[in-house]
Tab-separated table of C-alpha atoms in Angstrom:
chain	number	residue	atom	x	y	z
A	1	CYS	CA	-13.237	-5.157	10.208
A	2	HIS	CA	-12.907	-3.274	6.375
A	3	THR	CA	-11.255	-0.427	8.267
A	4	SER	CA	-8.735	0.174	4.146
A	5	ASP	CA	-10.533	3.411	2.139
A	6	PRO	CA	-12.142	1.494	-0.198
A	7	ARG	CA	-11.271	4.209	-3.631
A	8	ALA	CA	-7.077	3.446	-2.000
A	9	ALA	CA	-7.596	-0.015	-1.878
A	10	LEU	CA	-9.295	-0.399	-5.829
A	11	ARG	CA	-6.447	1.224	-6.861
A	12	ILE	CA	-4.363	-1.097	-5.320
A	13	ILE	CA	-6.308	-3.446	-6.750
A	14	ARG	CA	-6.378	-2.998	-10.502
A	15	GLY	CA	-2.552	-0.934	-10.222
A	16	ALA	CA	-1.152	-4.641	-9.050
A	17	GLY	CA	-0.991	-6.403	-12.664
A	18	GLU	CA	0.244	-4.083	-14.105
A	19	ALA	CA	2.820	-3.736	-11.214
A	20	VAL	CA	3.937	-6.713	-11.019
A	21	ARG	CA	5.039	-7.091	-15.400
A	22	PHE	CA	6.684	-4.377	-14.266
A	23	LEU	CA	8.469	-5.177	-11.817
A	24	SER	CA	9.207	-8.479	-14.186
A	25	GLY	CA	9.888	-6.357	-16.818
A	26	VAL	CA	12.854	-4.378	-14.628
A	27	GLY	CA	14.800	-8.070	-13.795
A	28	VAL	CA	12.734	-9.384	-10.522
A	29	ARG	CA	12.310	-12.732	-10.803
A	30	PHE	CA	8.935	-13.871	-9.171
A	31	ASP	CA	9.003	-17.181	-8.103
A	32	ARG	CA	7.788	-19.868	-11.348
A	33	GLY	CA	5.486	-23.169	-11.283
A	34	GLU	CA	4.433	-24.712	-13.946
A	35	SER	CA	2.138	-23.167	-14.865
A	36	GLY	CA	3.896	-19.702	-13.526
A	37	TRP	CA	3.852	-17.736	-10.764
A	38	ARG	CA	3.845	-19.527	-8.511
A	39	VAL	CA	1.364	-17.902	-5.518
A	40	HIS	CA	1.075	-17.946	-1.584
A	41	LEU	CA	-1.392	-18.166	0.994
A	42	GLU	CA	0.066	-15.341	3.448
A	43	ALA	CA	-1.203	-14.624	6.726
A	44	GLY	CA	-5.020	-12.967	6.934
A	45	HIS	CA	-5.309	-13.734	3.123
A	46	SER	CA	-8.270	-15.662	2.151
A	47	HIS	CA	-6.808	-16.456	-0.856
A	48	PRO	CA	-3.508	-18.185	-2.196
A	49	ARG	CA	-2.482	-14.060	-3.631
A	50	VAL	CA	0.553	-13.152	-2.974
A	51	LEU	CA	4.159	-14.083	-4.772
A	52	HIS	CA	7.414	-14.358	-3.724
A	53	ALA	CA	10.636	-13.788	-5.455
A	54	GLU	CA	14.148	-15.387	-4.896
A	55	GLY	CA	12.606	-17.906	-2.469
A	56	ASP	CA	12.295	-15.094	1.134
A	57	ARG	CA	14.012	-12.262	-1.105
A	58	THR	CA	12.138	-11.040	-2.115
A	59	GLY	CA	12.201	-6.831	-0.513
A	60	SER	CA	15.735	-7.125	-1.687
A	61	ALA	CA	15.441	-8.304	-4.618
A	62	ILE	CA	12.935	-5.398	-5.877
A	63	LEU	CA	15.152	-3.701	-4.393
A	64	SER	CA	18.046	-4.217	-6.347
A	65	ALA	CA	16.291	-4.178	-9.643
A	66	LEU	CA	14.696	-1.364	-8.563
A	67	LEU	CA	17.978	0.147	-8.080
A	68	ALA	CA	19.478	-0.983	-11.282
A	69	HIS	CA	16.754	0.834	-13.254
A	70	ALA	CA	16.317	4.137	-11.492
A	71	ALA	CA	20.554	4.141	-11.922
A	72	GLY	CA	20.530	3.095	-16.786
A	73	CYS	CA	17.370	5.812	-16.326
A	74	GLY	CA	19.731	8.097	-17.134
A	75	HIS	CA	17.331	11.785	-15.801
A	76	ILE	CA	17.488	10.028	-11.400
A	77	GLU	CA	20.652	10.437	-9.485
A	78	LEU	CA	21.043	8.257	-7.065
A	79	LEU	CA	22.551	9.804	-3.562
A	80	SER	CA	23.552	6.509	-1.276
A	81	GLY	CA	25.759	7.319	1.828
A	82	LEU	CA	23.699	10.087	3.627
A	83	ARG	CA	21.260	10.546	6.201
A	84	VAL	CA	17.985	12.372	5.512
A	85	ALA	CA	17.425	14.438	9.270
A	86	MET	CA	14.827	17.124	7.745
A	87	LEU	CA	12.306	17.940	4.697
A	88	LEU	CA	12.786	20.685	3.185
A	89	ALA	CA	9.952	23.493	2.079
A	90	GLY	CA	9.446	24.584	-0.443
A	91	GLU	CA	7.909	28.787	-1.147
A	92	ASP	CA	4.194	26.670	-1.673
A	93	GLY	CA	4.374	25.226	1.118
A	94	GLY	CA	6.018	22.001	-0.208
A	95	ILE	CA	8.908	19.240	-0.135
A	96	ALA	CA	11.408	21.493	-1.619
A	97	GLY	CA	14.248	18.778	-0.704
A	98	ALA	CA	16.152	17.832	2.000
A	99	LEU	CA	18.667	17.800	4.607
A	100	GLY	CA	21.001	15.722	4.593
A	101	PHE	CA	24.362	14.013	5.606
A	102	ASP	CA	27.290	11.861	4.801
A	103	ARG	CA	30.033	9.688	6.136
A	104	ALA	CA	31.843	12.336	7.220
A	105	GLY	CA	29.216	14.283	8.671
A	106	ALA	CA	29.485	17.355	5.787
A	107	ALA	CA	25.689	18.717	5.646
A	108	VAL	CA	24.259	17.855	2.257
A	109	ARG	CA	21.316	19.688	0.784
A	110	ILE	CA	18.956	18.555	-2.162
A	111	SER	CA	16.872	20.187	-3.627
A	112	ALA	CA	14.420	18.386	-5.497
A	113	ARG	CA	11.359	19.292	-8.037
A	114	ASP	CA	9.210	15.420	-6.247
A	115	THR	CA	9.768	14.081	-2.900
A	116	VAL	CA	9.542	10.302	-2.295
A	117	LEU	CA	9.793	9.478	1.415
A	118	ALA	CA	10.660	6.091	1.569
A	119	THR	CA	12.243	5.114	4.900
A	120	GLY	CA	11.290	1.526	6.189
A	121	GLY	CA	8.679	1.864	8.338
A	122	LEU	CA	8.713	1.738	11.918
A	123	GLY	CA	8.726	-1.855	12.223
A	124	GLY	CA	11.930	-1.573	13.919
A	125	LEU	CA	11.297	0.009	17.545
A	126	PHE	CA	9.419	-3.837	17.980
A	127	PRO	CA	12.002	-5.568	20.444
A	128	SER	CA	11.234	-8.373	18.232
A	129	THR	CA	11.032	-7.989	14.315
A	130	THR	CA	13.234	-8.920	11.525
A	131	ASN	CA	12.610	-5.259	10.773
A	132	GLY	CA	16.065	-3.214	10.370
A	133	ARG	CA	16.766	-0.648	13.061
A	134	HIS	CA	16.838	1.752	10.378
A	135	ALA	CA	12.494	1.148	10.517
A	136	ASN	CA	12.348	3.454	13.220
A	137	GLY	CA	9.804	5.966	12.318
A	138	ASP	CA	12.279	8.761	11.486
A	139	GLY	CA	10.972	9.117	7.841
A	140	LEU	CA	7.421	9.410	9.547
A	141	ALA	CA	8.093	11.637	11.767
A	142	MET	CA	9.746	14.747	8.956
A	143	ALA	CA	6.019	13.293	6.862
A	144	LEU	CA	4.477	15.008	10.191
A	145	SER	CA	6.854	17.715	10.604
A	146	ARG	CA	5.664	19.247	7.451
A	147	GLY	CA	2.527	18.597	7.276
A	148	ALA	CA	2.023	15.592	5.929
A	149	ARG	CA	-1.367	13.435	6.501
A	150	VAL	CA	-0.916	9.431	6.968
A	151	ALA	CA	-3.139	7.083	8.274
A	152	GLY	CA	-3.250	3.556	9.583
A	153	LEU	CA	-0.119	3.907	11.396
A	154	GLU	CA	-1.893	1.306	14.052
A	155	PHE	CA	-1.541	-1.138	11.993
A	156	VAL	CA	2.340	-2.200	11.900
A	157	GLN	CA	3.892	-5.570	10.671
A	158	PHE	CA	6.796	-6.145	12.665
A	159	HIS	CA	7.415	-9.664	12.649
A	160	PRO	CA	7.458	-12.496	9.449
A	161	THR	CA	3.562	-13.202	8.309
């Protein structure tokens, strides 16, 4: 099977410990047992290596901690209640921000030196899924419309493991 990019996989593996320590440091309370973090065996894994936080609320626990951390940084502006409709191209061809709409339907232009597109994927397209309906592929479509390279789109998790 081995379909992963070996360089990317190695980078993820080497950075995993640091990422977990960072998340723990910003307030994610990973589930613990008597001997430390409680690791779980998940589908498709050969060894127990998955951490959970607050039982089955891992995603929510991570998101809450990261939002609180970002809000306290001082140099990160958090915007909520917006629906992004398109990414804006800069003079150099890169992403220079986005155009979105607030809850009242007013257009909002967001300028940004750097853009992180974290839209939830496309698992919500399936009729049987634990993904929210917001995970409909809109973010992927926006990225592709601006020339982003993507890989592994055939690997979609649309059910709990």
